[in-house]
Short mmCIF file of C-alpha atoms in Angstrom, two decimals:
data_model
loop_
_atom_site.label_atom_id
_atom_site.label_comp_id
_atom_site.label_asym_id
_atom_site.label_seq_id
_atom_site.Cartn_x
_atom_site.Cartn_y
_atom_site.Cartn_z
CA UNK A 1 -7.52 -12.78 -0.83
CA UNK A 2 -8.87 -15.95 0.82
CA UNK A 3 -8.05 -19.63 0.73
CA UNK A 4 -9.86 -22.05 -1.57
CA UNK A 5 -12.55 -23.96 0.38
CA UNK A 6 -10.56 -27.21 0.57
CA UNK A 7 -7.50 -25.42 1.94
CA UNK A 8 -9.61 -23.35 4.33
CA UNK A 9 -11.14 -26.55 5.76
CA UNK A 10 -7.72 -28.15 6.09
CA UNK A 11 -6.30 -25.09 7.83
CA UNK A 12 -9.19 -24.87 10.31
CA UNK A 13 -8.90 -28.60 11.05
CA UNK A 14 -5.14 -28.56 11.65
CA UNK A 15 -4.78 -25.16 13.32
CA UNK A 16 -8.02 -25.51 15.25
CA UNK A 17 -6.83 -28.92 16.40
CA UNK A 18 -3.64 -27.37 17.76
CA UNK A 19 -5.62 -24.73 19.66
CA UNK A 20 -7.93 -27.42 21.03
CA UNK A 21 -4.92 -29.46 22.16
CA UNK A 22 -3.54 -26.43 24.05
CA UNK A 23 -6.95 -25.79 25.66
CA UNK A 24 -7.31 -29.43 26.70
CA UNK A 25 -3.76 -29.51 28.09
CA UNK A 26 -4.52 -26.46 30.24
CA UNK A 27 -7.87 -27.85 31.40
CA UNK A 28 -9.76 -24.97 29.77
CA UNK A 29 -12.29 -27.24 28.04
CA UNK A 30 -13.72 -30.63 29.02
CA UNK A 31 -12.36 -33.86 27.50
CA UNK A 32 -14.16 -34.84 24.35
CA UNK A 33 -14.54 -31.26 23.08
CA UNK A 34 -14.30 -31.11 19.28
CA UNK A 35 -12.79 -28.49 16.99
CA UNK A 36 -16.30 -27.61 15.77
CA UNK A 37 -17.46 -27.02 19.36
CA UNK A 38 -14.33 -24.99 20.08
CA UNK A 39 -14.89 -22.74 17.06
CA UNK A 40 -18.47 -22.06 18.25
CA UNK A 41 -17.28 -20.70 21.62
CA UNK A 42 -17.08 -17.01 22.55
CA UNK A 43 -14.34 -15.11 20.79
CA UNK A 44 -12.66 -13.92 24.00
CA UNK A 45 -12.37 -17.54 25.17
CA UNK A 46 -10.96 -18.74 21.85
CA UNK A 47 -8.33 -15.99 21.96
CA UNK A 48 -7.24 -17.15 25.42
CA UNK A 49 -6.91 -20.74 24.19
CA UNK A 50 -5.05 -19.62 21.06
CA UNK A 51 -2.63 -17.51 23.09
CA UNK A 52 -1.71 -20.52 25.19
CA UNK A 53 -0.57 -22.23 22.01
CA UNK A 54 1.74 -19.40 20.95
CA UNK A 55 3.09 -18.86 24.45
CA UNK A 56 4.29 -22.50 24.47
CA UNK A 57 5.38 -23.37 20.90
CA UNK A 58 6.44 -26.89 21.92
CA UNK A 59 2.72 -27.66 22.07
CA UNK A 60 2.74 -27.87 18.27
CA UNK A 61 5.05 -30.88 18.43
CA UNK A 62 3.11 -32.45 21.29
CA UNK A 63 -0.07 -32.00 19.27
CA UNK A 64 1.49 -33.77 16.29
CA UNK A 65 2.64 -36.65 18.50
CA UNK A 66 -0.85 -37.01 19.96
CA UNK A 67 -2.83 -36.82 16.69
CA UNK A 68 -5.02 -39.83 16.02
CA UNK A 69 -4.97 -40.92 13.28
CA UNK A 70 -1.32 -40.02 12.84
CA UNK A 71 -0.74 -37.03 10.53
CA UNK A 72 0.41 -37.51 6.98
CA UNK A 73 3.85 -36.20 6.04
CA UNK A 74 2.17 -33.22 4.39
CA UNK A 75 0.06 -32.44 7.45
CA UNK A 76 3.10 -32.76 9.69
CA UNK A 77 5.04 -30.29 7.55
CA UNK A 78 2.14 -27.80 7.70
CA UNK A 79 1.84 -27.94 11.50
CA UNK A 80 5.61 -27.79 11.97
CA UNK A 81 5.54 -24.69 9.77
CA UNK A 82 3.06 -23.06 12.16
CA UNK A 83 5.92 -22.75 14.64
CA UNK A 84 7.31 -19.99 12.41
CA UNK A 85 4.38 -17.74 13.33
CA UNK A 86 4.70 -13.96 13.50
CA UNK A 87 2.72 -12.55 16.43
CA UNK A 88 2.68 -8.77 16.62
CA UNK A 89 0.75 -5.55 16.40
CA UNK A 90 0.32 -4.72 12.73
CA UNK A 91 -1.05 -1.95 10.58
CA UNK A 92 -3.18 -3.12 7.67
CA UNK A 93 -1.97 -0.76 4.94
CA UNK A 94 -3.27 -2.01 1.60
CA UNK A 95 -6.00 -4.28 0.27
CA UNK A 96 -4.80 -5.75 -3.00
CA UNK A 97 -6.70 -8.24 -5.11
CA UNK A 98 -4.15 -10.93 -4.21
CA UNK A 99 -3.83 -10.24 -0.48
CA UNK A 100 -3.92 -7.63 2.27
CA UNK A 101 -0.64 -6.01 3.29
CA UNK A 102 0.14 -6.11 7.03
CA UNK A 103 3.01 -3.92 8.28
CA UNK A 104 4.99 -4.09 11.49
CA UNK A 105 8.20 -2.25 12.32
CA UNK A 106 10.34 -4.70 10.37
CA UNK A 107 8.49 -5.88 7.28
CA UNK A 108 5.45 -6.02 5.02
CA UNK A 109 3.48 -9.26 4.74
CA UNK A 110 1.05 -10.31 2.02
CA UNK A 111 -1.72 -11.95 4.04
CA UNK A 112 -4.64 -14.09 2.86
CA UNK A 113 -7.89 -14.61 4.73
CA UNK A 114 -9.07 -18.10 5.56
CA UNK A 115 -12.79 -18.26 4.81
CA UNK A 116 -13.29 -14.59 3.91
CA UNK A 117 -11.10 -11.77 2.60
CA UNK A 118 -9.53 -9.37 5.07
CA UNK A 119 -11.39 -6.62 3.18
CA UNK A 120 -14.68 -8.00 4.53
CA UNK A 121 -13.46 -7.26 8.06
CA UNK A 122 -11.44 -4.10 7.45
CA UNK A 123 -12.78 -2.03 4.53
CA UNK A 124 -10.55 0.17 2.44
CA UNK A 125 -11.91 3.42 3.89
CA UNK A 126 -10.77 2.32 7.38
CA UNK A 127 -7.09 2.01 6.41
CA UNK A 128 -4.59 2.17 7.92
CA UNK A 129 -6.04 -0.02 10.67
CA UNK A 130 -4.13 -1.27 13.69
CA UNK A 131 -4.71 -4.89 14.69
CA UNK A 132 -3.14 -7.53 16.87
CA UNK A 133 -2.73 -10.66 14.81
CA UNK A 134 -0.78 -13.86 14.31
CA UNK A 135 0.48 -14.63 10.82
CA UNK A 136 1.14 -18.23 9.88
CA UNK A 137 2.86 -19.81 6.88
CA UNK A 138 0.50 -22.14 5.08
CA UNK A 139 1.05 -23.84 1.71
CA UNK A 140 3.42 -21.20 0.39
CA UNK A 141 1.36 -18.26 1.66
CA UNK A 142 0.87 -16.24 4.82
CA UNK A 143 -2.56 -16.31 6.44
CA UNK A 144 -3.74 -14.68 9.64
CA UNK A 145 -4.92 -17.29 12.09
CA UNK A 146 -8.59 -16.28 12.08
CA UNK A 147 -8.44 -13.87 15.02
CA UNK A 148 -8.04 -10.12 14.45
CA UNK A 149 -8.11 -7.93 17.53
CA UNK A 150 -8.73 -4.42 16.27
CA UNK A 151 -8.80 -0.94 17.74
CA UNK A 152 -10.94 2.12 17.11
CA UNK A 153 -7.96 4.45 16.94
CA UNK A 154 -8.11 7.25 14.39
CA UNK A 155 -4.84 8.37 12.86
CA UNK A 156 -4.37 12.00 11.86
CA UNK A 157 -2.94 13.05 8.51
CA UNK A 158 0.58 13.49 9.91
CA UNK A 159 0.67 9.99 11.40
CA UNK A 160 -0.84 8.48 8.23
CA UNK A 161 1.83 10.28 6.21
CA UNK A 162 4.58 8.76 8.38
CA UNK A 163 3.00 5.31 8.02
CA UNK A 164 2.90 5.65 4.25
CA UNK A 165 6.56 6.66 4.19
CA UNK A 166 7.43 3.63 6.30
CA UNK A 167 5.38 1.46 3.95
CA UNK A 168 7.21 2.81 0.89
CA UNK A 169 10.59 2.39 2.55
CA UNK A 170 9.94 -1.22 3.63
CA UNK A 171 8.53 -2.09 0.22
CA UNK A 172 11.60 -0.66 -1.50
CA UNK A 173 14.04 -2.31 0.88
CA UNK A 174 12.49 -5.73 1.41
CA UNK A 175 9.48 -6.01 -0.84
CA UNK A 176 6.30 -7.71 0.37
CA UNK A 177 6.98 -11.01 2.12
CA UNK A 178 4.52 -13.56 0.77
CA UNK A 179 5.82 -16.79 2.32
CA UNK A 180 8.12 -18.14 5.02
CA UNK A 181 10.67 -18.86 2.28
CA UNK A 182 10.62 -15.18 1.31
CA UNK A 183 11.09 -14.27 4.96
CA UNK A 184 14.11 -16.54 5.34
CA UNK A 185 15.65 -15.38 2.08
CA UNK A 186 15.16 -11.72 2.91
CA UNK A 187 16.69 -12.15 6.34
CA UNK A 188 19.67 -14.02 4.91
CA UNK A 189 20.31 -11.68 2.03
CA UNK A 190 21.32 -8.53 3.87
CA UNK A 191 23.21 -7.15 0.91
CA UNK A 192 20.18 -7.28 -1.38
CA UNK A 193 18.09 -5.56 1.27
CA UNK A 194 20.73 -2.88 1.73
CA UNK A 195 20.87 -2.36 -2.04
CA UNK A 196 17.11 -1.89 -2.26
CA UNK A 197 17.21 0.54 0.64
CA UNK A 198 19.99 2.56 -0.98
CA UNK A 199 18.15 2.74 -4.30
CA UNK A 200 15.02 3.89 -2.49
CA UNK A 201 16.87 6.64 -0.61
CA UNK A 202 18.58 7.81 -3.78
CA UNK A 203 15.35 8.04 -5.70
CA UNK A 204 14.87 11.64 -4.54
CA UNK A 205 17.12 14.50 -3.45
CA UNK A 206 14.93 15.05 -0.40
CA UNK A 207 15.40 11.49 0.89
CA UNK A 208 19.12 11.73 0.17
CA UNK A 209 19.42 14.82 2.33
CA UNK A 210 17.27 13.36 5.11
CA UNK A 211 19.04 9.98 5.21
CA UNK A 212 22.64 10.89 4.42
CA UNK A 213 23.86 9.31 7.66
CA UNK A 214 22.03 6.09 6.78
CA UNK A 215 23.75 6.00 3.39
CA UNK A 216 27.11 6.28 5.13
CA UNK A 217 26.17 3.35 7.37
CA UNK A 218 25.23 1.20 4.38
CA UNK A 219 28.46 2.04 2.53
CA UNK A 220 30.54 1.29 5.63
CA UNK A 221 28.85 -2.07 6.07
CA UNK A 222 28.78 -3.03 2.38
CA UNK A 223 31.67 -1.33 0.51
CA UNK A 224 30.59 -3.00 -2.75
CA UNK A 225 27.51 -0.77 -2.68
CA UNK A 226 29.75 2.06 -3.94
CA UNK A 227 28.93 1.01 -7.51
CA UNK A 228 25.20 1.08 -6.74
CA UNK A 229 25.65 4.49 -5.15
CA UNK A 230 27.42 5.90 -8.22
CA UNK A 231 24.77 4.57 -10.61
CA UNK A 232 21.84 5.74 -8.51
CA UNK A 233 23.29 9.21 -7.96
CA UNK A 234 24.01 9.51 -11.68
CA UNK A 235 20.40 8.65 -12.52
CA UNK A 236 19.21 11.22 -10.02
CA UNK A 237 21.50 13.86 -11.49
CA UNK A 238 20.51 12.96 -15.05
CA UNK A 239 16.84 13.39 -14.20
CA UNK A 240 17.38 17.01 -13.18
CA UNK A 241 19.73 17.79 -16.08
CA UNK A 242 17.35 16.31 -18.63
CA UNK A 243 14.52 18.45 -17.29
CA UNK A 244 16.63 21.61 -17.58
CA UNK A 245 17.72 20.74 -21.12
CA UNK A 246 14.13 20.18 -22.19
CA UNK A 247 13.19 23.56 -20.77
CA UNK A 248 15.98 25.03 -22.90
CA UNK A 249 14.52 23.16 -25.90
CA UNK A 250 17.76 21.27 -26.50
CA UNK A 251 17.13 18.34 -28.85
CA UNK A 252 18.94 15.79 -30.98
CA UNK A 253 21.71 14.83 -28.59
CA UNK A 254 22.70 11.93 -26.35
CA UNK A 255 24.13 12.78 -22.93
CA UNK A 256 26.16 10.84 -20.37
CA UNK A 257 25.97 12.03 -16.77
CA UNK A 258 28.14 10.95 -13.84
CA UNK A 259 26.70 12.12 -10.54
CA UNK A 260 25.60 15.69 -11.38
CA UNK A 261 28.02 16.36 -14.25
CA UNK A 262 27.67 15.90 -18.01
CA UNK A 263 30.80 14.00 -19.04
CA UNK A 264 29.99 13.34 -22.71
CA UNK A 265 27.55 14.47 -25.38
CA UNK A 266 27.12 13.26 -28.97
CA UNK A 267 24.53 13.19 -31.77
CA UNK A 268 24.25 9.38 -31.67
CA UNK A 269 24.48 6.67 -29.03
CA UNK A 270 27.34 4.97 -30.86
CA UNK A 271 29.44 8.14 -30.85
CA UNK A 272 28.60 8.70 -27.18
CA UNK A 273 29.81 5.20 -26.31
CA UNK A 274 33.06 5.85 -28.18
CA UNK A 275 33.60 9.05 -26.23
CA UNK A 276 33.03 7.25 -22.94
CA UNK A 277 35.49 4.51 -23.85
CA UNK A 278 38.16 7.11 -24.60
CA UNK A 279 37.34 9.33 -21.64
CA UNK A 280 39.34 9.21 -18.43
CA UNK A 281 37.67 10.58 -15.32
CA UNK A 282 37.19 9.79 -11.66
CA UNK A 283 34.49 7.12 -11.74
CA UNK A 284 33.49 4.50 -14.25
CA UNK A 285 31.64 4.92 -17.52
CA UNK A 286 29.49 1.94 -16.61
CA UNK A 287 27.92 4.01 -13.83
CA UNK A 288 26.94 6.92 -16.03
CA UNK A 289 23.30 7.64 -16.70
CA UNK A 290 22.61 8.02 -20.42
CA UNK A 291 19.62 9.76 -21.95
CA UNK A 292 18.51 11.44 -25.18
CA UNK A 293 16.70 14.73 -25.66
#
């Protein structure tokens, strides 16, 4: 959940250097101030300096142009990547071994600490925790920039329940974004996101009823999702039918279900497949859910 020491030192040097450049440009610190001296200043002052950097992203390029010695190609790529920062109010939802999961209204981010894990600052019992943070791409990962501005807000069970539902929905639709490349790919691949969202909605009858209008929107926007819809609804129907059959102690048969209807039944999978090939019905056999009891 934190960077290796060599990477942590590199990040602090490059990102701290950019903050220092912004502070020097604004006249906030005297000439000759070093990154080490800057990092030792009061937190509220460092946050002011850091905000200047994000309020004027062109400072990243000016910082690169002013670096002495000149940055290597690798260092230049890292600092240029900082311009793809995500500054927002987040909820820290999960603390996994690999990273902490930050959630805003649009996405989930897998976030690494720099010199210490996020869990050292926000323990598991305090989740979900609301923080203001800046996430930065760094060497194929997302890190927070070293400054977490937290709140002491307590969330009741109803609000926590809504947050968890949002977390589950975002995870199903978009997954956890672990890098800037993931972010770009997810944004570009609207169809894949819509497919994940549809599968998530159709994983329970309750969600289907609650989000029927959203399903219509997805189908209108992506007509090819009709096949996904048929398959997902068939799996949902098969789940309920299989449960009822087990309660009736039915055994030794293979079933094919399309939506909420059994369209074929046979003692073996081979015979079931033959029935489906010969069967003509509204829908496609490929979108049937098949199970054995």
